[in-house]
Short mmCIF file of C-alpha atoms in Angstrom, two decimals:
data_model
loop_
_atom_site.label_atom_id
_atom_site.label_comp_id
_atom_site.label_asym_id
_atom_site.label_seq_id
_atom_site.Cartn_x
_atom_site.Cartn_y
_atom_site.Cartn_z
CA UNK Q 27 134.09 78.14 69.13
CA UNK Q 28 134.48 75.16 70.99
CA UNK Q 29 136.44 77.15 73.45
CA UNK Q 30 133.90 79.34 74.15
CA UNK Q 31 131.53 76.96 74.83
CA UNK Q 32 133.09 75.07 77.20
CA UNK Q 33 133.91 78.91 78.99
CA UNK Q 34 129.99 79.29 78.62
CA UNK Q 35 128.95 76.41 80.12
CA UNK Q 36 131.60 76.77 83.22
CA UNK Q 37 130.88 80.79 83.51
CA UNK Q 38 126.95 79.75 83.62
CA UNK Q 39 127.38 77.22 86.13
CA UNK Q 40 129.46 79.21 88.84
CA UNK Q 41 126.92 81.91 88.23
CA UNK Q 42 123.90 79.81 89.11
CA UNK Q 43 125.56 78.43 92.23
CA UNK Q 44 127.21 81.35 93.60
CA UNK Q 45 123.77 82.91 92.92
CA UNK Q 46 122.11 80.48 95.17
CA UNK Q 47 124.99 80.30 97.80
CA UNK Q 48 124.85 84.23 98.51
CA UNK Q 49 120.82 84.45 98.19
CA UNK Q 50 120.90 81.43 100.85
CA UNK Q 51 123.11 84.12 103.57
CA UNK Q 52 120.98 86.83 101.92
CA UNK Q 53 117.71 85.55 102.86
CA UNK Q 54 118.52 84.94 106.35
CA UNK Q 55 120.14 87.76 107.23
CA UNK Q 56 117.13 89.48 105.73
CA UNK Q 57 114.94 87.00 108.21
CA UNK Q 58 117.30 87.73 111.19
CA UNK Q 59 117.15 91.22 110.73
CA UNK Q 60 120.19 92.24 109.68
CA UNK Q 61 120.54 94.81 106.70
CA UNK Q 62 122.38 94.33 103.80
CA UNK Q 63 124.37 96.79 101.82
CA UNK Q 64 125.36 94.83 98.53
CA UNK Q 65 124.55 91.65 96.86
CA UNK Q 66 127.16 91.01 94.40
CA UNK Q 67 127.73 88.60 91.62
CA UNK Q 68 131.57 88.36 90.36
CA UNK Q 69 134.21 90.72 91.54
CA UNK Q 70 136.38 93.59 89.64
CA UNK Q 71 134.38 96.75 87.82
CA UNK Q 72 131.08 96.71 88.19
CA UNK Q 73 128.63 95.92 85.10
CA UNK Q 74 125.14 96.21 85.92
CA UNK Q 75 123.99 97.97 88.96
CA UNK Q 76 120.62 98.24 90.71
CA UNK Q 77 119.49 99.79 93.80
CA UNK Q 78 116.05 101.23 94.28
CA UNK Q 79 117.01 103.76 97.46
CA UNK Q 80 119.57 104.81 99.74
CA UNK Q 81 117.85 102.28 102.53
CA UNK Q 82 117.72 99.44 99.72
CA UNK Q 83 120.52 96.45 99.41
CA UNK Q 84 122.34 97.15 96.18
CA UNK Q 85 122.24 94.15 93.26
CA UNK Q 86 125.69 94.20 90.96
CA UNK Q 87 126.90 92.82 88.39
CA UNK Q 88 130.84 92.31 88.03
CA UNK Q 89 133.49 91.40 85.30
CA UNK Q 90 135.17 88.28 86.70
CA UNK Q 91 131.81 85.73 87.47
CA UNK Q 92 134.04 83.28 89.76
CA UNK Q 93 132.51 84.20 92.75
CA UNK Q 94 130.43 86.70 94.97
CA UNK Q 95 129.52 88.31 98.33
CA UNK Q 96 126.96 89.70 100.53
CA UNK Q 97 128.15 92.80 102.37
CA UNK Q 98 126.10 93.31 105.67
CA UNK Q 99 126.02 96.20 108.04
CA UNK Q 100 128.42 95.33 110.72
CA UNK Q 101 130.59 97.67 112.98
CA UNK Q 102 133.74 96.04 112.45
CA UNK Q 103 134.15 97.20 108.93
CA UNK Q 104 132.45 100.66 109.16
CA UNK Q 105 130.94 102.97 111.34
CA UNK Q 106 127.30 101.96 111.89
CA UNK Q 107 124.30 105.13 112.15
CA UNK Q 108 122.88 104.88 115.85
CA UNK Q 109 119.60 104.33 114.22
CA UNK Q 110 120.80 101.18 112.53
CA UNK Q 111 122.63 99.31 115.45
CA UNK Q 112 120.06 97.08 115.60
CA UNK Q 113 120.58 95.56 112.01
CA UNK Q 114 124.17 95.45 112.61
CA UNK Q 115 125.18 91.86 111.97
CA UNK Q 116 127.82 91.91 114.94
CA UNK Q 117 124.68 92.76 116.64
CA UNK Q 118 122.74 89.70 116.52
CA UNK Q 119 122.95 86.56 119.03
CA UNK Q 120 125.78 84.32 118.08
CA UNK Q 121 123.13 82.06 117.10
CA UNK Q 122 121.69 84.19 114.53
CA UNK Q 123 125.07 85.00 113.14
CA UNK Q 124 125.75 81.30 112.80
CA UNK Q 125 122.57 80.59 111.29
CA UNK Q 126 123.31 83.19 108.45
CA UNK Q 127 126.78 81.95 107.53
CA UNK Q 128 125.51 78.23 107.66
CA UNK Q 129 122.42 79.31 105.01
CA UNK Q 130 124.98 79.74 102.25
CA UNK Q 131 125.90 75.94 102.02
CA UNK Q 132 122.58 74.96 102.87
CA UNK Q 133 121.31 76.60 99.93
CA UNK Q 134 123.90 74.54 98.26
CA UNK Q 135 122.87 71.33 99.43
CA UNK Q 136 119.02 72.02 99.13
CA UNK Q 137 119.88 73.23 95.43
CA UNK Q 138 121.12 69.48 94.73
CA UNK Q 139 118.08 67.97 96.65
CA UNK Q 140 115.72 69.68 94.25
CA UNK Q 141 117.56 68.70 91.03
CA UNK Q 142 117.82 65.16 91.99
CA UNK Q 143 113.88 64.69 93.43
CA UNK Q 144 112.66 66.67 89.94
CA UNK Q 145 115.02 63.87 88.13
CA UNK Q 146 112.90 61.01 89.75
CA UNK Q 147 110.34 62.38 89.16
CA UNK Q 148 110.90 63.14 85.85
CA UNK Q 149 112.32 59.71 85.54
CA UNK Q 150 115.13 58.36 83.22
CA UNK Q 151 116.56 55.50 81.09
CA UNK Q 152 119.85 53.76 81.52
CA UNK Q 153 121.57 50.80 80.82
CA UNK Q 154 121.01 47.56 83.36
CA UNK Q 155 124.16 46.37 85.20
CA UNK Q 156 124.35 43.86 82.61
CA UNK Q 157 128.32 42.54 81.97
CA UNK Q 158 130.39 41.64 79.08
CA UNK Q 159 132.60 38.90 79.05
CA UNK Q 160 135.44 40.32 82.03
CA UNK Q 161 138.91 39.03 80.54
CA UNK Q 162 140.48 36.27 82.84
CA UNK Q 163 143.02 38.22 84.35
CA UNK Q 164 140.33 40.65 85.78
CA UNK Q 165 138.92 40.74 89.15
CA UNK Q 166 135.91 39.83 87.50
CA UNK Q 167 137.10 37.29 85.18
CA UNK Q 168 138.80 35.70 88.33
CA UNK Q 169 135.51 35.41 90.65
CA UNK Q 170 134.15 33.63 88.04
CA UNK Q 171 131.64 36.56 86.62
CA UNK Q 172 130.49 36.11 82.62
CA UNK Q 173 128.51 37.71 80.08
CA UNK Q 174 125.25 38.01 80.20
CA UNK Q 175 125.46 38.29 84.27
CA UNK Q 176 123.09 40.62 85.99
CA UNK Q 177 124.47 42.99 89.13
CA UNK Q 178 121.42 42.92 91.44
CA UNK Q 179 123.38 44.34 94.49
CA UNK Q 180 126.64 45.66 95.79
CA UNK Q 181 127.77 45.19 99.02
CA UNK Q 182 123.81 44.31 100.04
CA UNK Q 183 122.62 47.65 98.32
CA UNK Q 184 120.17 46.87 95.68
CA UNK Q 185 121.52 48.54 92.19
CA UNK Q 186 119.32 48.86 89.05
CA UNK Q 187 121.89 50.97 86.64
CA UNK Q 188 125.18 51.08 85.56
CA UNK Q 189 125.34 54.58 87.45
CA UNK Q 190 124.02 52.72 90.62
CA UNK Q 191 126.51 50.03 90.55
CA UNK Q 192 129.74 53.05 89.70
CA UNK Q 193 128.30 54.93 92.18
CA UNK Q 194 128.20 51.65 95.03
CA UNK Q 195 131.76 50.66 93.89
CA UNK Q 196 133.42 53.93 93.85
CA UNK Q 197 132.39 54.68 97.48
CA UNK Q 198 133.66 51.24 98.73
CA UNK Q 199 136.94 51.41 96.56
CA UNK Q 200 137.98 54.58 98.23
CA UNK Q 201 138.20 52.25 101.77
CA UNK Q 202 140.07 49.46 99.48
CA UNK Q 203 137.36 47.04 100.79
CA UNK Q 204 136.35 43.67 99.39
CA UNK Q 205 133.24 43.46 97.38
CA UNK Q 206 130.26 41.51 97.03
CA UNK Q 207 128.07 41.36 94.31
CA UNK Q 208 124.79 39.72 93.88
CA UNK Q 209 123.99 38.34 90.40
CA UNK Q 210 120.94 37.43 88.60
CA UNK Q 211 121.81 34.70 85.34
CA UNK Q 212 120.36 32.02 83.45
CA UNK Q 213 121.44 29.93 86.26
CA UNK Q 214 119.52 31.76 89.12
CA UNK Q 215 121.22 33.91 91.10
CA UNK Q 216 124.51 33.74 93.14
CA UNK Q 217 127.01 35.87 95.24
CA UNK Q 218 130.85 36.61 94.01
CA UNK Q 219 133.18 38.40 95.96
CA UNK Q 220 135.96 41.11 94.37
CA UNK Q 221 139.34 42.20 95.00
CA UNK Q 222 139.72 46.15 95.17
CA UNK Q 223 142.80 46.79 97.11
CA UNK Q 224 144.77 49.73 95.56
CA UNK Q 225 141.44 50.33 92.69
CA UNK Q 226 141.01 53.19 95.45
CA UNK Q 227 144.11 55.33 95.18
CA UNK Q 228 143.68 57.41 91.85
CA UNK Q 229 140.47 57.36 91.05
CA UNK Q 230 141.02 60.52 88.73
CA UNK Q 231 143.18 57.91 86.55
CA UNK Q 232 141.64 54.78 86.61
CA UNK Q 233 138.13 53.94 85.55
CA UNK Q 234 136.64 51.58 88.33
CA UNK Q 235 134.09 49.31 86.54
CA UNK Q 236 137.32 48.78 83.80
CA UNK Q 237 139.82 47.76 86.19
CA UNK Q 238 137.47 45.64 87.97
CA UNK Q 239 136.64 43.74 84.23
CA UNK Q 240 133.24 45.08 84.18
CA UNK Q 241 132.21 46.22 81.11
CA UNK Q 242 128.18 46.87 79.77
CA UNK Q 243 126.99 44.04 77.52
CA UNK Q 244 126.67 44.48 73.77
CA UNK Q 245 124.92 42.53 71.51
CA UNK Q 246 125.98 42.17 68.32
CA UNK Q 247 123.89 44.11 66.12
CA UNK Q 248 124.08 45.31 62.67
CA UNK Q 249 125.33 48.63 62.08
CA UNK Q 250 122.30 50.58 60.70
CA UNK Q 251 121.63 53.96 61.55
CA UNK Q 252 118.23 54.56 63.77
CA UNK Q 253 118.59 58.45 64.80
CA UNK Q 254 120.80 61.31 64.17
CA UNK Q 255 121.86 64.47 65.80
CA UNK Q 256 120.74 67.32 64.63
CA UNK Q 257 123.66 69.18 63.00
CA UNK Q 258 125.93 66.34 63.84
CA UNK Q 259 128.77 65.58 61.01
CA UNK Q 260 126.80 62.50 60.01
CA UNK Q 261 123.17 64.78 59.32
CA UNK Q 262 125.35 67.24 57.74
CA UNK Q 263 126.57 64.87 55.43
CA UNK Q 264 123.32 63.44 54.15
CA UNK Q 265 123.11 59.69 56.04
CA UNK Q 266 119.35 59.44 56.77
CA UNK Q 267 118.20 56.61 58.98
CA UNK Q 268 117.81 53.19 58.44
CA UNK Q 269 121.36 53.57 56.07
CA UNK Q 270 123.17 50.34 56.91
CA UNK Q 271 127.20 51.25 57.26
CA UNK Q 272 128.86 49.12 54.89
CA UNK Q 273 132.73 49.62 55.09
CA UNK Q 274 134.80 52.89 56.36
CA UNK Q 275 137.66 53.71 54.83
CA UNK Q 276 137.49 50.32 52.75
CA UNK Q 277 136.86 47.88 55.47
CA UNK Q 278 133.81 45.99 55.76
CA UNK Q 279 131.64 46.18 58.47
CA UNK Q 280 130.47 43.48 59.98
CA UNK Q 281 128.87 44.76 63.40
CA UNK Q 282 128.07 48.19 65.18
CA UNK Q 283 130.96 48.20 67.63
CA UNK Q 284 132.91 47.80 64.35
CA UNK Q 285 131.83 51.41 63.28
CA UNK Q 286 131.61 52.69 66.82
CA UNK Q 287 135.48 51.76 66.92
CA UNK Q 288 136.38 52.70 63.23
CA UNK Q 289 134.65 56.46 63.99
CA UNK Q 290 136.11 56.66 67.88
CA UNK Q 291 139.64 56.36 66.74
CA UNK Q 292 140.03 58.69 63.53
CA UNK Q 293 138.81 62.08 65.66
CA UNK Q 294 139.11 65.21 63.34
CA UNK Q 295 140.41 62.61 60.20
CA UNK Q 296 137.61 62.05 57.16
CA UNK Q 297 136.71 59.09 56.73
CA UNK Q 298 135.16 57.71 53.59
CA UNK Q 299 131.98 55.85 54.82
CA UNK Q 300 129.68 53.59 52.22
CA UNK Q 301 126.28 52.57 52.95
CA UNK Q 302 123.17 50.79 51.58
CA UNK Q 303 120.18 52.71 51.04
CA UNK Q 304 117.35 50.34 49.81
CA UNK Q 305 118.73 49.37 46.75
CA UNK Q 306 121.12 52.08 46.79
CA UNK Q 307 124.64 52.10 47.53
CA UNK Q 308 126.26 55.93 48.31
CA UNK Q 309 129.61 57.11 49.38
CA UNK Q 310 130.15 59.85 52.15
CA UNK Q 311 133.23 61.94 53.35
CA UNK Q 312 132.70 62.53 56.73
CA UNK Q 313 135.03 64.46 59.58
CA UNK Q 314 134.32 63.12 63.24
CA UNK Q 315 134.28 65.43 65.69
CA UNK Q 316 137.10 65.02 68.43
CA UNK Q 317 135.46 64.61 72.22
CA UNK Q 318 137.12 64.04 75.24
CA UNK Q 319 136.44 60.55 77.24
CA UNK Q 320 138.29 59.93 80.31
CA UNK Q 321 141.28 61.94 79.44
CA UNK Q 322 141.39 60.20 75.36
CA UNK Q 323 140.36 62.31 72.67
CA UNK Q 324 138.03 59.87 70.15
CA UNK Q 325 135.60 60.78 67.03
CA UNK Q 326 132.16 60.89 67.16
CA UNK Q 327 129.52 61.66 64.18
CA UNK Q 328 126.37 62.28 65.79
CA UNK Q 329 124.58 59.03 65.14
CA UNK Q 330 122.83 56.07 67.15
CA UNK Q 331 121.77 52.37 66.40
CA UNK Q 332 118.28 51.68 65.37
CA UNK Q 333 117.55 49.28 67.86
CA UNK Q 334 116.11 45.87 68.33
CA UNK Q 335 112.82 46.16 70.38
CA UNK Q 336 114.08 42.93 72.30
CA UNK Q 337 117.32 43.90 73.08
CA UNK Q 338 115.88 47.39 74.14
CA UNK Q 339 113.52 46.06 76.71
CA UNK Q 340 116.33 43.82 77.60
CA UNK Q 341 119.15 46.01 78.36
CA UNK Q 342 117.64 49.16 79.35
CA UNK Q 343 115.44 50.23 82.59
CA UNK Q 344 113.23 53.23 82.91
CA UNK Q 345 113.79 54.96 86.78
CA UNK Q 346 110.54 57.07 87.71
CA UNK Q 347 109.30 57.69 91.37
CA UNK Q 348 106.74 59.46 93.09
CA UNK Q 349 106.52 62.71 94.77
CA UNK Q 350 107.93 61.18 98.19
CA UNK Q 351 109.79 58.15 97.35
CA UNK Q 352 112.09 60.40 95.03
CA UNK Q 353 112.74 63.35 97.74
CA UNK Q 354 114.21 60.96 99.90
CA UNK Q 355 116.06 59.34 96.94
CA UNK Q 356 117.28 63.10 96.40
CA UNK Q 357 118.28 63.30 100.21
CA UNK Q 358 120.14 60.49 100.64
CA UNK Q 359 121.95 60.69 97.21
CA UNK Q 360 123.06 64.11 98.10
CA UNK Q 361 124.01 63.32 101.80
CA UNK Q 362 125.73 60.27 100.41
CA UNK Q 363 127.89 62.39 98.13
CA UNK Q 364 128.74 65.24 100.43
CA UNK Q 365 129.76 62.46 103.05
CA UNK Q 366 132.25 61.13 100.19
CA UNK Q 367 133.59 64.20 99.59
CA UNK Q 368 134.68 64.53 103.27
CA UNK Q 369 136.13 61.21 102.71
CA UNK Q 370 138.23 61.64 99.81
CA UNK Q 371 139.41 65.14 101.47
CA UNK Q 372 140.05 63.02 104.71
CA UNK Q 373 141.83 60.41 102.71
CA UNK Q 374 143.54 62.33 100.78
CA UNK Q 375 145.36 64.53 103.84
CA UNK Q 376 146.03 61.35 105.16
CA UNK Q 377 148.04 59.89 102.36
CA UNK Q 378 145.77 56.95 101.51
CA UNK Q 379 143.97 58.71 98.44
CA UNK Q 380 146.23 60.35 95.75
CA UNK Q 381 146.35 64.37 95.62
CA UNK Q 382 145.94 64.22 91.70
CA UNK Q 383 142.21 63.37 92.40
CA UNK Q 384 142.01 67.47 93.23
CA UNK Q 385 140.64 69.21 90.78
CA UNK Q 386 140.64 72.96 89.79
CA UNK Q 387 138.77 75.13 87.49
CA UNK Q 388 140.13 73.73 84.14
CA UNK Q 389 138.59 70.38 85.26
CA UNK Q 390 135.75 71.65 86.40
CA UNK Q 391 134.92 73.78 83.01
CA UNK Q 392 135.75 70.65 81.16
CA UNK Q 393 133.58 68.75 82.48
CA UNK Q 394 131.16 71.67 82.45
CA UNK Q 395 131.58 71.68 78.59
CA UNK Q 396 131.08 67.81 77.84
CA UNK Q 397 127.75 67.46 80.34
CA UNK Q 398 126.37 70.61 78.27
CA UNK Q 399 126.75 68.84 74.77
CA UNK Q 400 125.08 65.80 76.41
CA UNK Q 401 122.14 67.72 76.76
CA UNK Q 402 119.85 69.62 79.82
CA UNK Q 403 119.52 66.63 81.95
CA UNK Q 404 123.19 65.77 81.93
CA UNK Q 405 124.10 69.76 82.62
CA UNK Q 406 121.78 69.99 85.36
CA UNK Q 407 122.88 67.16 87.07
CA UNK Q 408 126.52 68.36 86.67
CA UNK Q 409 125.45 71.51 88.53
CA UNK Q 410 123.60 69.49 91.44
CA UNK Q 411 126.97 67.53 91.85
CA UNK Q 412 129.06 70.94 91.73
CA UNK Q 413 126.47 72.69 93.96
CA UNK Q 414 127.30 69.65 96.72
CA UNK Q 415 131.06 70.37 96.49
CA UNK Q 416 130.78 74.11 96.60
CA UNK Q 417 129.38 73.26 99.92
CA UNK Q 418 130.92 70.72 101.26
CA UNK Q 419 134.65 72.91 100.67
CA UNK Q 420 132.59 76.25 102.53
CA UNK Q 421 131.65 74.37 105.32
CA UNK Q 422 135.58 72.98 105.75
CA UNK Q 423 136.53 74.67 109.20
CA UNK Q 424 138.80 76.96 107.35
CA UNK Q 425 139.28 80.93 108.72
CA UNK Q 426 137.98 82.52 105.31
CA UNK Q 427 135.13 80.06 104.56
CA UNK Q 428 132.05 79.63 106.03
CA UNK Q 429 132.86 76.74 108.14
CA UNK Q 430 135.75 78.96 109.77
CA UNK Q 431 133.22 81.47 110.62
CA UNK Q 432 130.80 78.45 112.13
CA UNK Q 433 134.11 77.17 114.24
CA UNK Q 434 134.39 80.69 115.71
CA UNK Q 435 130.75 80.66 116.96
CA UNK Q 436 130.59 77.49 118.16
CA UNK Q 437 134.02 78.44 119.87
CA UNK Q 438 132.14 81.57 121.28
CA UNK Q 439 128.75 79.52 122.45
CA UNK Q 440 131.16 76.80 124.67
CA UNK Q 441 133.68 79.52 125.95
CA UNK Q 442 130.41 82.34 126.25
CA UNK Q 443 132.45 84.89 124.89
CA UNK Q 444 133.80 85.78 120.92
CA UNK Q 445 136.98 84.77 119.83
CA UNK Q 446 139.72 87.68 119.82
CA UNK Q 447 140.51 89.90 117.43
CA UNK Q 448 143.68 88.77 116.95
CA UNK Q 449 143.10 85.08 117.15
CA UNK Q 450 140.84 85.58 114.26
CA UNK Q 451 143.74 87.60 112.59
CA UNK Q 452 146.13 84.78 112.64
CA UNK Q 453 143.15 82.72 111.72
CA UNK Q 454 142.33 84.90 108.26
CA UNK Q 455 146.19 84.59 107.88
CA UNK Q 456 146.22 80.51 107.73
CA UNK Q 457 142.99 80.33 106.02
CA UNK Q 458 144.66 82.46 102.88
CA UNK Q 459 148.08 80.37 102.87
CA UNK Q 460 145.78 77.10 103.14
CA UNK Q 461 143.23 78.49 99.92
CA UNK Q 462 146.23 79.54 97.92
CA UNK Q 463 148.14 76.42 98.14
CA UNK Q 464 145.20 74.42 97.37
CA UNK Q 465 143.88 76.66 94.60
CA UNK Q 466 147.89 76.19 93.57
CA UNK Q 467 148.16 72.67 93.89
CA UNK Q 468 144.25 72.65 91.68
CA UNK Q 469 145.77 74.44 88.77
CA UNK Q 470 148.64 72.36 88.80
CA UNK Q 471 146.45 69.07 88.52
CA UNK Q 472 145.22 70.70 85.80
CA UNK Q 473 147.79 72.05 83.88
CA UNK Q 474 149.32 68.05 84.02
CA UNK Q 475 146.17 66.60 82.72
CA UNK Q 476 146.28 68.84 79.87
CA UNK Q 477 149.93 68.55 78.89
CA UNK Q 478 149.19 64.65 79.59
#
């Protein structure tokens, strides 16, 4: 079952964003005036077919959903009726034909501008940048940081979230620079400097924020039970909230990170758990379920700490915007991550990022899978991210992508005259070795992480 979910969640996602990709060249051509023959989702046998007349384009449905296409009338693959020369693609101005290839990523990018601006909008709560205690032998713990410190900025960019501050660090790690934070304490606030040469490399192994010694702050609070998920091992078993966790197993309790770390390392293993109800005392058996966190499998049973109004207002921060502040929150974030993408791609041809960072469809469905049981929000955002690198890789200048296509025209607009036949040819013929190894190197990546 779990299989098939995370299958679900990956087949759903490459749906909606091939979906968007081919109805961004679709609705182009359609605005150029070029006709088109098919719009199809997936390749192999058809499923589902649709097409209203002769004259009309023709909507399918295939077996494998890991891609799609949008045929178009064009001479160079069959013979065009006189009548129709004009919506020949080959046809149009070189312009026009670059316009239509270019749409597809564009409706990629503009995909991942709307999910973003509706999330700041919407607004959303998250943890401040507020550290643990970094051991000594940390970057952290050497520049001096300690618990209870604030991260106000990074590198002179103001952060208000953990996410802010992985997101900040992660795009100046990849350059190995230096960093500065800005912190806010009991003491006022003051300016620390990091080490990060070599944090960069592998950033599919390492976590960042951990190697650096930063860690969230958590208070020690008792471990009592506030919510539950619904259908979660812990609901199923009868703990209601407000149950304080006595002992698992036989060992007292003493804290909430006690039980968080008493569930997180017995994954699929029952655990006898004994709480306090009122006056009550009552024993459960409970099985964690096993969930994958940075490559380590650990338990969870689907509850949360009732938590202490203080501490709430104290550790967490709600992000909201309005209408125009958050669209150009939305078009920065997603410029900023396309431009990182190049980065890592540039980095990583050039030897100074490692090539186990690449990541191929396992990966991608895993992660698919884990942002789906983390609810709507988290799943969306997963597919604005996706969406960005589904268009970031078709506009590489590539023969076979779109971005080899967009190299040809803009070869034809400075030389005023198309590309030969046969230099695209030997073009088609790169672009396929160049795919396949990369889609080979992809499944290798992940074929180590799971045997690792």
């Amino acid at each position: 079952m779990t299989i098939l979910w995370y299958v679900g969640a990956f087949a759903l996602a490459i749906g909606v964003l091939v979906t968007v990709h081919e109805f961004g060249h679709f609705a182009v051509a359609r605005l150029c005036g070029v006709k088109v023959l098919r719009f199809s989702l997936g390749f192999g046998r058809v499923l589902l077919r649709r097409q209203k007349t002769p004259e009309d384009t023709e909507w399918v449905l295939c077996a494998v959903p890991l891609g799609g296409y949008v045929r178009m009338l064009d001479e160079r693959e069959a013979p065009v009726p006189t009548a129709d020369l004009s919506q020949a693609f080959n046809r149009k101005s070189v312009w026009r034909r670059l316009a239509i290839v270019a749409a597809g990523p564009a409706a990629n990018l503009l995909l991942a501008v709307l999910i973003y601006w509706i999330g700041f909008m919407q607004g959303v709560t998250e943890l401040r940048p507020i550290i643990a205690q970094p051991s000594v032998e940390s970057p952290a713990g050497k520049a001096g940081m300690q618990a209870g410190d604030e991260i106000v900025a990074v590198s002179a960019q103001a952060v208000r979230s953990w996410s802010d501050v992985r997101w900040v660090l992660v795009r100046h790690l990849v350059d190995n620079q230096t960093v500065d934070l800005k912190l806010h304490s009991h003491g006022g606030e003051r300016m620390v400097t990091l080490a990060t040469e070599g944090l960069g490399d592998d950033l599919e192994r390492a976590d960042p924020l951990k190697d650096l010694g930063l860690a969230p702050f958590r208070p020690d609070v008792p471990p009592v039970i506030g919510s539950l998920a619904e259908g979660g091992p812990a609901a199923k078993a009868g703990i209601l909230p407000g149950d304080r966790v006595l002992s698992i197993d036989g060992k007292p309790l003493e804290s909430w990170d006690d039980l968080v770390r008493g569930v997180s390392a017995s994954p699929g293993r029952p655990l006898s758990i004994e709480v306090r109800r009122g006056n009550e005392f009552k024993s459960f058996s409970i099985v964690p379920e096993a969930h994958s966190d940075q490559g380590n499998t650990i338990g969870r049973i689907g509850v949360a700490v009732q938590a202490d109004s203080a501490w709430r207002d104290r550790l967490l921060v709600e992000l909201r915007y309005g209408p125009v502040e958050a669209f150009g929150r939305a078009a920065r974030q997603t410029w900023e991550m396309a431009g990182f993408s190049l980065k890592m791609l540039g980095r990583m041809i050039t030897g100074h990022v490692s090539l186990k960072n690449i990541s191929g469809p396992v990966t991608i469905a895993d992660y698919a899978g884990q942002s789906a049981k983390l609810g709507a929000d988290a799943y969306i955002r997963f597919l604005a991210l996706i969406s960005i690198s589904i268009a970031v890789l078709n506009l590489l200048p590539i023969p076979l992508l779109d971005g080899g296509h967009i190299m040809y025209y803009l070869a034809e607009i400075l030389m005023r005259r198309p590309v030969s036949q046969k230099v695209m040819e030997i073009g088609q013929q790169i672009g396929f070795t160049l795919l396949a190894s990369l889609m080979a190197f992809a499944f290798f990546n992940d074929i180590t992480r799971l045997l690792s």
